[in-house]
PDB file of C-alpha atoms and ligand atoms in Angstrom:
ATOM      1  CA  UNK A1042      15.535  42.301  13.236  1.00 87.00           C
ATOM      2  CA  UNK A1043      15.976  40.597  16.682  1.00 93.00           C
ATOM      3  CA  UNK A1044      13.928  37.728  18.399  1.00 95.00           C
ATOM      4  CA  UNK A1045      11.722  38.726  21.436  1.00 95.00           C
ATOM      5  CA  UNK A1046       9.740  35.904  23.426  1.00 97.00           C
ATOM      6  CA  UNK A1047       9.413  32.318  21.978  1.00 98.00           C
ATOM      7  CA  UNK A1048       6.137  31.434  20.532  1.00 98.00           C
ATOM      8  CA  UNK A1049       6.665  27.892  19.791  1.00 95.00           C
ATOM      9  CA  UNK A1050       8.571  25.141  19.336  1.00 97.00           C
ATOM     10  CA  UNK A1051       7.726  22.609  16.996  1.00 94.00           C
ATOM     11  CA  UNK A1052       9.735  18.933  16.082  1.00 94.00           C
ATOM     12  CA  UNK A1053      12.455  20.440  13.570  1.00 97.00           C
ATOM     13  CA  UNK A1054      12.027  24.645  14.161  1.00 98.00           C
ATOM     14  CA  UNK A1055      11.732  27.705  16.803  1.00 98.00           C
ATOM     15  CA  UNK A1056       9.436  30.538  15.674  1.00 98.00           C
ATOM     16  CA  UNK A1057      10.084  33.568  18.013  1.00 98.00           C
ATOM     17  CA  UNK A1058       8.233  37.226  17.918  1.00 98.00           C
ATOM     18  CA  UNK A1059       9.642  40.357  16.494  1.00 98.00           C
ATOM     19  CA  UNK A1060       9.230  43.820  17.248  1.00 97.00           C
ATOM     20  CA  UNK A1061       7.698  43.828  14.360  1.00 97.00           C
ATOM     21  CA  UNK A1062       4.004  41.727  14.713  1.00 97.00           C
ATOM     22  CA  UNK A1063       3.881  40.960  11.147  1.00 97.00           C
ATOM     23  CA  UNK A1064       7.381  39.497  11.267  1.00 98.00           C
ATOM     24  CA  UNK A1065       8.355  36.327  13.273  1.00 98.00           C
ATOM     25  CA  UNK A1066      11.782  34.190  12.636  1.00 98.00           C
ATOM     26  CA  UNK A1067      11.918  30.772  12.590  1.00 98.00           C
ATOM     27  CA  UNK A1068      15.403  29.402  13.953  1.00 98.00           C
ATOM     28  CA  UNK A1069      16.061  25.352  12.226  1.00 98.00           C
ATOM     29  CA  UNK A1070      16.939  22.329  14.576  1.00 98.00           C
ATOM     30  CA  UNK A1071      19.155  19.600  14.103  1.00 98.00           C
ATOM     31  CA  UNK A1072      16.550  17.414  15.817  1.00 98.00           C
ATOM     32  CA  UNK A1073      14.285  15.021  13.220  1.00 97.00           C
ATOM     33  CA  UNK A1074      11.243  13.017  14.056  1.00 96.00           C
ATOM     34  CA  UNK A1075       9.939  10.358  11.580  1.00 96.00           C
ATOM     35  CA  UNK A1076       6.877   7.579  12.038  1.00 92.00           C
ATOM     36  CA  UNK A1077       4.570   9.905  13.274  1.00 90.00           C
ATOM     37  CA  UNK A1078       6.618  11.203  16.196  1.00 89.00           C
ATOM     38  CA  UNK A1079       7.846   7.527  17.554  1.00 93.00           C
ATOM     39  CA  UNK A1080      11.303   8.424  15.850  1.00 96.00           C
ATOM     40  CA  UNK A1081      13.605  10.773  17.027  1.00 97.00           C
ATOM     41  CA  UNK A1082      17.428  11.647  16.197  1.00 97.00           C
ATOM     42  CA  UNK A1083      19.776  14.342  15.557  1.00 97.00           C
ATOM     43  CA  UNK A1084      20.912  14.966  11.834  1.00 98.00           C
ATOM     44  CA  UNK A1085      23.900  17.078  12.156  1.00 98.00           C
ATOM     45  CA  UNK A1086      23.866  19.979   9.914  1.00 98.00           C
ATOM     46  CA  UNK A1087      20.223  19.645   8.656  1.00 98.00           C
ATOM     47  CA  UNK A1088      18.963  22.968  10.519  1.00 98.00           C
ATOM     48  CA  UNK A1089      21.395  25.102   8.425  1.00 98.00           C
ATOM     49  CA  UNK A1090      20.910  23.017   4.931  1.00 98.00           C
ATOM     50  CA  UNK A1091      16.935  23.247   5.518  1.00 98.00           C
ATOM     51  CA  UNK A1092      17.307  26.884   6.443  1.00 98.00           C
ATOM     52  CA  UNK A1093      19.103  27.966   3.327  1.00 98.00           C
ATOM     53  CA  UNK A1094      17.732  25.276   0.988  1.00 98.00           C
ATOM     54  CA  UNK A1095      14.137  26.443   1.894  1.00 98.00           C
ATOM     55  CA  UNK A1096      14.945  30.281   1.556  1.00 98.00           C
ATOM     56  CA  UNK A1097      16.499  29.547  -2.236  1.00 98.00           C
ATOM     57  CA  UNK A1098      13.560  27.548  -3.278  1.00 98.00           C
ATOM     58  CA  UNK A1099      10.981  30.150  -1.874  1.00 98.00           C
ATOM     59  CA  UNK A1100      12.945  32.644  -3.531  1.00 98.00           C
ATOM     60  CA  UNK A1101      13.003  30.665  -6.984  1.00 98.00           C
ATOM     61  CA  UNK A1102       8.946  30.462  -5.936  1.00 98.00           C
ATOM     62  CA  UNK A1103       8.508  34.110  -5.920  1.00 98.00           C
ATOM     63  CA  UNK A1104      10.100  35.053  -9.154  1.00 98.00           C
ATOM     64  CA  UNK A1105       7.538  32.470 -10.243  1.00 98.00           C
ATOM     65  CA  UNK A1106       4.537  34.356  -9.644  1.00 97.00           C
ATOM     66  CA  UNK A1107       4.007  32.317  -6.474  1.00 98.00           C
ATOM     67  CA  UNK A1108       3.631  34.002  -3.014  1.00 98.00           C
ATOM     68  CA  UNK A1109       5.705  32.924  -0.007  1.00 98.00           C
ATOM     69  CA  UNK A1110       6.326  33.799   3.372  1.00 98.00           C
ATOM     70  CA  UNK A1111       9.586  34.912   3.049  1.00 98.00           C
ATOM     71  CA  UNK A1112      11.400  38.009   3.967  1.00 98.00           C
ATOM     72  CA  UNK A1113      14.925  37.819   4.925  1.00 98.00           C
ATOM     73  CA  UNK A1114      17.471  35.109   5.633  1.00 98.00           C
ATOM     74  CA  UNK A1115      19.307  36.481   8.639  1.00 98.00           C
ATOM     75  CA  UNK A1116      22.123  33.794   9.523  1.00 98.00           C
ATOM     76  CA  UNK A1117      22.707  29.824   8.599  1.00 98.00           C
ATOM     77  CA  UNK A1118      19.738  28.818  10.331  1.00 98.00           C
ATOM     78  CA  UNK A1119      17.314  31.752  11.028  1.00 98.00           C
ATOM     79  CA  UNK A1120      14.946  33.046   8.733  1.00 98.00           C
ATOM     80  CA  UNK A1121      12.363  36.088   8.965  1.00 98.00           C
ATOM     81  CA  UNK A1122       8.993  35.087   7.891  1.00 98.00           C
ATOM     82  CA  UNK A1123       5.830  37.003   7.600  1.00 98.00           C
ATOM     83  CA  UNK A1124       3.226  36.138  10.206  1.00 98.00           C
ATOM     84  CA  UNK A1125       0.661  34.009   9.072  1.00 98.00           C
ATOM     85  CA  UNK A1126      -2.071  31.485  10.441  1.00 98.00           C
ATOM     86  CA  UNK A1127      -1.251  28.570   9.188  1.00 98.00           C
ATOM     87  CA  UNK A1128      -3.853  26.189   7.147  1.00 98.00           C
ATOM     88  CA  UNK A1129      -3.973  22.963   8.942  1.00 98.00           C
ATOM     89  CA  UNK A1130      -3.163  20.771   6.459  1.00 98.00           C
ATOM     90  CA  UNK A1131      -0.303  19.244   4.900  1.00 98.00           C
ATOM     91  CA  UNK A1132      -0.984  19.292   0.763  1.00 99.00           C
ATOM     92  CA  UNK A1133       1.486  16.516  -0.978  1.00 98.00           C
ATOM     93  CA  UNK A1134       1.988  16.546  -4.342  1.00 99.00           C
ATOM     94  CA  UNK A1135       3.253  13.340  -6.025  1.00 99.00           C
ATOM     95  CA  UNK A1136       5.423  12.831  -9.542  1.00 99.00           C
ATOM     96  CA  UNK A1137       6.430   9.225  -8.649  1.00 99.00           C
ATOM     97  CA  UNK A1138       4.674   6.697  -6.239  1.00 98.00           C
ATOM     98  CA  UNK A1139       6.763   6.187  -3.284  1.00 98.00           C
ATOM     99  CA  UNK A1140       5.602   6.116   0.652  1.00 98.00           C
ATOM    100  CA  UNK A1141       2.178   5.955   2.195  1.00 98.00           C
ATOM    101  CA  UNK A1142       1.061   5.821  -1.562  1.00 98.00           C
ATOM    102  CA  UNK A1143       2.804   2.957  -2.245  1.00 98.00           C
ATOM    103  CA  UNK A1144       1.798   1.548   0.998  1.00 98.00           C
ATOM    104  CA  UNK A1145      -1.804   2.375   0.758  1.00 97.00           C
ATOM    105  CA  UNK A1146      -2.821   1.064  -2.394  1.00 98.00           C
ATOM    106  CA  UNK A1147      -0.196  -1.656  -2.653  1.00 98.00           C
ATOM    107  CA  UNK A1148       2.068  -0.899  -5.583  1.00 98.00           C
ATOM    108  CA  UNK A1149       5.588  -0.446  -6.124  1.00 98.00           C
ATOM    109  CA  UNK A1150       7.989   2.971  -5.409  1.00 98.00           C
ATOM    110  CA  UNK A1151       9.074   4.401  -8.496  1.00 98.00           C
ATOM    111  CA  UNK A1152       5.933   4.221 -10.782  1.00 98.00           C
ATOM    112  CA  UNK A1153       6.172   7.615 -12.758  1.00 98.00           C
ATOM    113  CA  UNK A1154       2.389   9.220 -12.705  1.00 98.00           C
ATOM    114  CA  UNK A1155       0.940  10.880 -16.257  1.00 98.00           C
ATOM    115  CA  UNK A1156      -0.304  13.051 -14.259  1.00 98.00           C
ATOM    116  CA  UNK A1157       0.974  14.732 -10.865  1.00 98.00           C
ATOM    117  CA  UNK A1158      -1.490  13.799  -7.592  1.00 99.00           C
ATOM    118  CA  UNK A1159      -2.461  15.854  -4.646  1.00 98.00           C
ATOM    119  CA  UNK A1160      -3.742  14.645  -1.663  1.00 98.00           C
ATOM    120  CA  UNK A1161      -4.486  16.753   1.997  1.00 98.00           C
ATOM    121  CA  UNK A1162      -3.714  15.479   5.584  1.00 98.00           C
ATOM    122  CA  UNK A1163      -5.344  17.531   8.395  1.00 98.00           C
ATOM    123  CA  UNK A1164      -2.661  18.621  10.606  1.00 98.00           C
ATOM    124  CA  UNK A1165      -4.201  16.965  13.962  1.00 97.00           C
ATOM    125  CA  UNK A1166      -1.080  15.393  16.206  1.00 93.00           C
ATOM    126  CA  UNK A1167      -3.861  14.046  18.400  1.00 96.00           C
ATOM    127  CA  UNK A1168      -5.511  12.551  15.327  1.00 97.00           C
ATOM    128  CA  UNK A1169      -2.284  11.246  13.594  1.00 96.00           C
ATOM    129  CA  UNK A1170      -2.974  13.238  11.005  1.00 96.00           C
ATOM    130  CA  UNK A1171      -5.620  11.911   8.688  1.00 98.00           C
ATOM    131  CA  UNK A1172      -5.860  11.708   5.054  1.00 98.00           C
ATOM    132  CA  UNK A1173      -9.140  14.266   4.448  1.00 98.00           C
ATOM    133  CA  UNK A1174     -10.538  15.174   1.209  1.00 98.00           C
ATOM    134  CA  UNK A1175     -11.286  18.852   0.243  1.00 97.00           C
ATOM    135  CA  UNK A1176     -15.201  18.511   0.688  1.00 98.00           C
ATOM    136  CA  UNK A1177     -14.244  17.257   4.532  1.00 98.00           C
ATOM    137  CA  UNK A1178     -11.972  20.277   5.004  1.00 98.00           C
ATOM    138  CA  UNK A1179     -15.001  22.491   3.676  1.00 98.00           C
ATOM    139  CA  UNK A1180     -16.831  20.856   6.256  1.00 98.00           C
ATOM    140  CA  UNK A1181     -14.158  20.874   9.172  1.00 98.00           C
ATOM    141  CA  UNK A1182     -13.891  24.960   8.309  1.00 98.00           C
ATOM    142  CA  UNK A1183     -10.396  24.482   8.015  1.00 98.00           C
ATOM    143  CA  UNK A1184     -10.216  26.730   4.751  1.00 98.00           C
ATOM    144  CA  UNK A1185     -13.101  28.183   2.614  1.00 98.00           C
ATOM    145  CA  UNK A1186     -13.687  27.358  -1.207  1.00 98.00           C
ATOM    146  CA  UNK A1187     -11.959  29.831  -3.019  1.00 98.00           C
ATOM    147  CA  UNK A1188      -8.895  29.179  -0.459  1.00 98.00           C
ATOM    148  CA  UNK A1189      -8.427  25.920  -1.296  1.00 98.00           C
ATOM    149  CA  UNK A1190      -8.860  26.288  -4.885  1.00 98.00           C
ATOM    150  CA  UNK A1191      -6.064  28.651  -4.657  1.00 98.00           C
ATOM    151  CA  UNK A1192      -4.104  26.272  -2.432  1.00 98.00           C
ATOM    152  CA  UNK A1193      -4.712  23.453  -5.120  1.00 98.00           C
ATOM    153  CA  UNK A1194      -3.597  25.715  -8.193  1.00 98.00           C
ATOM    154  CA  UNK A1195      -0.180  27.276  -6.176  1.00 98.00           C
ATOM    155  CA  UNK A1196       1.022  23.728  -4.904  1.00 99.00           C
ATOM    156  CA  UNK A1197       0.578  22.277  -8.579  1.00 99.00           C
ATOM    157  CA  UNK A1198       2.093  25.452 -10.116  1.00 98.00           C
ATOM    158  CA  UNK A1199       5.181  24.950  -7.006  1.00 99.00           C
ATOM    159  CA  UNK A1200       4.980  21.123  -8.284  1.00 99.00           C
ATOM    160  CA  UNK A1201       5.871  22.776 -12.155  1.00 98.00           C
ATOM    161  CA  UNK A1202       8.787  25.007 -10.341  1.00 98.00           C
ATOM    162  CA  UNK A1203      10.956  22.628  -8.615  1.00 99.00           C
ATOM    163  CA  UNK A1204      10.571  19.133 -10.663  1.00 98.00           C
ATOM    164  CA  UNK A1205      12.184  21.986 -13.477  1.00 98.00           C
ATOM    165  CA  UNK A1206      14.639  22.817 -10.998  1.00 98.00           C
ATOM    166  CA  UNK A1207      15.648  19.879 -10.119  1.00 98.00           C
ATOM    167  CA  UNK A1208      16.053  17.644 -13.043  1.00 98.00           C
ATOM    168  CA  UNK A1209      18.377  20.479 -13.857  1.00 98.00           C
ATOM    169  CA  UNK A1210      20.659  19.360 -10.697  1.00 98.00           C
ATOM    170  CA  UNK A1211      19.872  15.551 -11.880  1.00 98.00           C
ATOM    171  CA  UNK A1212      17.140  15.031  -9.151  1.00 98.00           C
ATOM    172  CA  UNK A1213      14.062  13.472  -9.094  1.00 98.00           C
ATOM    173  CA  UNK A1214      11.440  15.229  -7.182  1.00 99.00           C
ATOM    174  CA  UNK A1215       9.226  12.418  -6.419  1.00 99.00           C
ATOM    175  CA  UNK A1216       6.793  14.168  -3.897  1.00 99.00           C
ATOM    176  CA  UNK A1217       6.809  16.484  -1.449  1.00 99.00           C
ATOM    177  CA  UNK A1218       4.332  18.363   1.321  1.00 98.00           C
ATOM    178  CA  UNK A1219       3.769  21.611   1.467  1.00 98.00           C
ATOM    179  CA  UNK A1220       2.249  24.158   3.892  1.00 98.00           C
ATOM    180  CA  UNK A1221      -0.287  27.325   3.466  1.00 98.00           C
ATOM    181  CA  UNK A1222      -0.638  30.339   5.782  1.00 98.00           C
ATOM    182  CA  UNK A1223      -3.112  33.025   5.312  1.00 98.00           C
ATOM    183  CA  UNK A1224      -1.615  36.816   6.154  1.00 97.00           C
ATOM    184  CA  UNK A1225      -3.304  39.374   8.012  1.00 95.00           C
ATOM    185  CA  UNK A1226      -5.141  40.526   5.111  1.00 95.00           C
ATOM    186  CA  UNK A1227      -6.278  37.236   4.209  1.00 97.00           C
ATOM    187  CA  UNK A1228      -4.061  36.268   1.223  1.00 98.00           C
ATOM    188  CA  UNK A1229      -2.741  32.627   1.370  1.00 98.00           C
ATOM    189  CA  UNK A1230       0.962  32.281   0.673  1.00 99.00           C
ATOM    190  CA  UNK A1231       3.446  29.388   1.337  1.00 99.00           C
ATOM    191  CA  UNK A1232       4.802  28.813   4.142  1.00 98.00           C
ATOM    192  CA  UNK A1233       6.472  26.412   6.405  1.00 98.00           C
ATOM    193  CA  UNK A1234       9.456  24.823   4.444  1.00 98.00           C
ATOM    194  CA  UNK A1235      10.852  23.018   1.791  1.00 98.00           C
ATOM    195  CA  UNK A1236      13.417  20.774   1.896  1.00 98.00           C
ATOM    196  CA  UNK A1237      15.569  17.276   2.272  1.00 98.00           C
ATOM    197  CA  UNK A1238      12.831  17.014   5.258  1.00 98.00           C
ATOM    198  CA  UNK A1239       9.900  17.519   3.311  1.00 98.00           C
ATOM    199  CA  UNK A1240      10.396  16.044   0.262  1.00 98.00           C
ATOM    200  CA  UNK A1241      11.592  13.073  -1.781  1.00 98.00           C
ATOM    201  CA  UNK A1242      14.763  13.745  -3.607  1.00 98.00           C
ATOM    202  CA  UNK A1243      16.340  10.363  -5.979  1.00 98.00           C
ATOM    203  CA  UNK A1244      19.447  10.759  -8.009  1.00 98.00           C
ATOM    204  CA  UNK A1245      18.163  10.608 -11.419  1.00 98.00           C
ATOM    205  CA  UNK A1246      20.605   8.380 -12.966  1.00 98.00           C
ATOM    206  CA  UNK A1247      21.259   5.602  -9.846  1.00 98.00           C
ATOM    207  CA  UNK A1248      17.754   6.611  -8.122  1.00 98.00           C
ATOM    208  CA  UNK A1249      20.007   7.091  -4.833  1.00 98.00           C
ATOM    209  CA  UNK A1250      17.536   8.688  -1.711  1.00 98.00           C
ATOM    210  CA  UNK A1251      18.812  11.969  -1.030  1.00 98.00           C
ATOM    211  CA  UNK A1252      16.002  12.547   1.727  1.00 98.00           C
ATOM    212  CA  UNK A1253      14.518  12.204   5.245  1.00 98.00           C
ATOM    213  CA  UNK A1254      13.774   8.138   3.661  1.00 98.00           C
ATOM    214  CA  UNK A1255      17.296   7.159   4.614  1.00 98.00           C
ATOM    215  CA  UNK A1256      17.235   8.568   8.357  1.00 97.00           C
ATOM    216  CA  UNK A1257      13.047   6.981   8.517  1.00 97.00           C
ATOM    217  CA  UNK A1258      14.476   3.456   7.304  1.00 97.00           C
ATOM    218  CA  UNK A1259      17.795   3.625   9.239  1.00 97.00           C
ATOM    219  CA  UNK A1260      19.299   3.445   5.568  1.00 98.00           C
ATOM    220  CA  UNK A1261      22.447   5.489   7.006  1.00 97.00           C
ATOM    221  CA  UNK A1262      24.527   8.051   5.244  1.00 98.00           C
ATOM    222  CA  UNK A1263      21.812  10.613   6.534  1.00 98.00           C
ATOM    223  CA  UNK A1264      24.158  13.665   6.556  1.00 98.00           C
ATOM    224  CA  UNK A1265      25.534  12.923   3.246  1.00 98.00           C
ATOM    225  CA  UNK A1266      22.530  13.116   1.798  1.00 98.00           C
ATOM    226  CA  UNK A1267      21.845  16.249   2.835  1.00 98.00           C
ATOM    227  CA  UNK A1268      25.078  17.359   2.103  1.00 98.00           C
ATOM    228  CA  UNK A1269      24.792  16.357  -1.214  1.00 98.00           C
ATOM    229  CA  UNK A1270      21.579  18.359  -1.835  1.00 98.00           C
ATOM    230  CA  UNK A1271      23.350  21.358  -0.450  1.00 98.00           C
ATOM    231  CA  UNK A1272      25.696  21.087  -2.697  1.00 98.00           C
ATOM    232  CA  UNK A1273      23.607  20.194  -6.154  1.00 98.00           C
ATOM    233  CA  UNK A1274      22.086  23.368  -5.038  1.00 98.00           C
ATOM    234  CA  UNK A1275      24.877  25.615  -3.784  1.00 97.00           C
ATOM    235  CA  UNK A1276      27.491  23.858  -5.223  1.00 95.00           C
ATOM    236  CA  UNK A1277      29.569  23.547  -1.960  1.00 82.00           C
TER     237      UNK A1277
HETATM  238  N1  UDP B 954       5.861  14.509   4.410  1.00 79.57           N
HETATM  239  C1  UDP B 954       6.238  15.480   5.319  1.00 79.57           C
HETATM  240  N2  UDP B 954       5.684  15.473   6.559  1.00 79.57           N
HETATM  241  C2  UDP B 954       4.754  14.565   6.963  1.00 79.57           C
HETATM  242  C3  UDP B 954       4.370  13.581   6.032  1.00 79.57           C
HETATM  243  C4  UDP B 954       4.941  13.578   4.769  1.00 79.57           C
HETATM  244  O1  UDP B 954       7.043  16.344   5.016  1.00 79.57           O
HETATM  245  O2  UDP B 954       4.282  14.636   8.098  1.00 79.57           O
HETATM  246  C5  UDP B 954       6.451  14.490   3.064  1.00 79.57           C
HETATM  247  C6  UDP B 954       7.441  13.353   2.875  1.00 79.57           C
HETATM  248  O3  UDP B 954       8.750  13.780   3.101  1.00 79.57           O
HETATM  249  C7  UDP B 954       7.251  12.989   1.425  1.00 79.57           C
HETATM  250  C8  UDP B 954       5.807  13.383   1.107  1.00 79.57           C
HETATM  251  O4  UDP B 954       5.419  14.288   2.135  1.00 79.57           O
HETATM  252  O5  UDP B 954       8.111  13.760   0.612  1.00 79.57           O
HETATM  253  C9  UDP B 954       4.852  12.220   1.054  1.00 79.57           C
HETATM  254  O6  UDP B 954       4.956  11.474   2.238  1.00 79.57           O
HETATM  255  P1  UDP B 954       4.110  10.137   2.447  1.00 79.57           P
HETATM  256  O7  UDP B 954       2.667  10.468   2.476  1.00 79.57           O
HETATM  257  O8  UDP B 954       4.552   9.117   1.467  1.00 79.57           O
HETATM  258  O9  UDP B 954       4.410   9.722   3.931  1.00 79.57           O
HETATM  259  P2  UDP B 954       5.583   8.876   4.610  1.00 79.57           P
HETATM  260  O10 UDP B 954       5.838   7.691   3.747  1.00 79.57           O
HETATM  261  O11 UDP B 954       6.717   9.831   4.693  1.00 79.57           O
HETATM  262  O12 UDP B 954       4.983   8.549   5.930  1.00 79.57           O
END
């Protein structure tokens, strides 16, 4: 499958058309933004890790009974997706209070929950983003009932998935955010990514960051962090 015209270009990925319009591919950056845009850098490597880290979890996903956009890895950083309209809002699940959590209510990082959380953002750059609640996304239109009932269910049942996976790798998922896109036919299935980027990784033994936290707090050794994911997962 080959790129045609660009359709956008976002902070960390290029999605381009296909020939095919229920295809696009998404092409991963180096670039990273952090503190709502005011923070920008390079982390070298991260487009390719994200890329293939993303594509294995989705993959995992599927054979989990939950529905992604994924089609076909087609090199180290580009990726054929379905097509889908994506839900604006970001949906972050949390095992382990770190973050705006912590920040909010004014506890600790690294209080283990009973019970996992969800929260929603509505994707607004103009609006920073705000923390909605489903009844104001009802109201805003941004997704209908039943859609984000099914939204709620698949990010709690991707929540089960990967804090599995991981603690088999010795990593602590403490949260992550994840994106919905509806198809043509109006199913919703995962989309954008998962990854170092887009969630909270800790060493489960030394509680080590092995995430985005270390690049947002100028904590250094960045790359190796992401190398290190790469290879819990891959193994190289
Ligand atoms: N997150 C993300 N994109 C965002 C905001 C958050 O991918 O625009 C992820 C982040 O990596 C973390 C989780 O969502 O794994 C929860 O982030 P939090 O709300 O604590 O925000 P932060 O402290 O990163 O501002």
């Amino acid at each position: 499958m080959n790129k045609t015209e660009q359709l956008y270009e976002g902070k960390a990925k290029k999605v381009f058309a296909t020939e095919n319009p229920e295809y696009v591919i998404v092409s991963y950056k180096d670039d990273a933004t952090a503190l709502d845009g005011l923070k920008r850098g390079t982390i070298l490597g991260k487009g390719a890790i994200n890329n293939r880290m993303s594509n294995y979890l989705m993959k995992l996903l599927e054979r989990s009974g939950v529905p992604t956009h994924f089609v076909e890895e087609l090199n180290d950083r580009e990726t054929v997706v379905r097509k889908v309209q994506i839900v604006p809002l970001e949906v972050i699940i949390r095992n382990i209070s770190a973050g705006s959590f912590a920040k909010r209510y004014g506890v600790e990082e690294g209080i283990v929950f009973a019970e996992p959380t969800i929260e929603f953002s509505y994707k607004n750059d103009d609006l920073h983003d705000p923390l909605i609640n489903s009844y104001h996304a009802l109201a805003l239109g941004l997704a209908t009932k039943e859609e984000i009932e099914t939204i709620k269910s698949m990010a709690f049942r991707v929540n089960e998935v990967l804090k599995e996976y991981f603690s088999t790798l010795g990593v602590k998922l403490v949260d992550f955010k994840l994106e919905f896109g509806r198809t043509a036919d109006g199913k919703i299935v995962l989309a954008d990514e998962i990854s170092p980027d887009t969630c909270r990784f800790w060493d489960a033994k030394t509680n080590e960051k092995l995430d985005k936290d270390r690049f947002r707090r100028d904590m250094g050794g960045v790359e190796d962090a992401y190398r290190e994911m790469m290879h819990r997962v891959f193994g190289e």
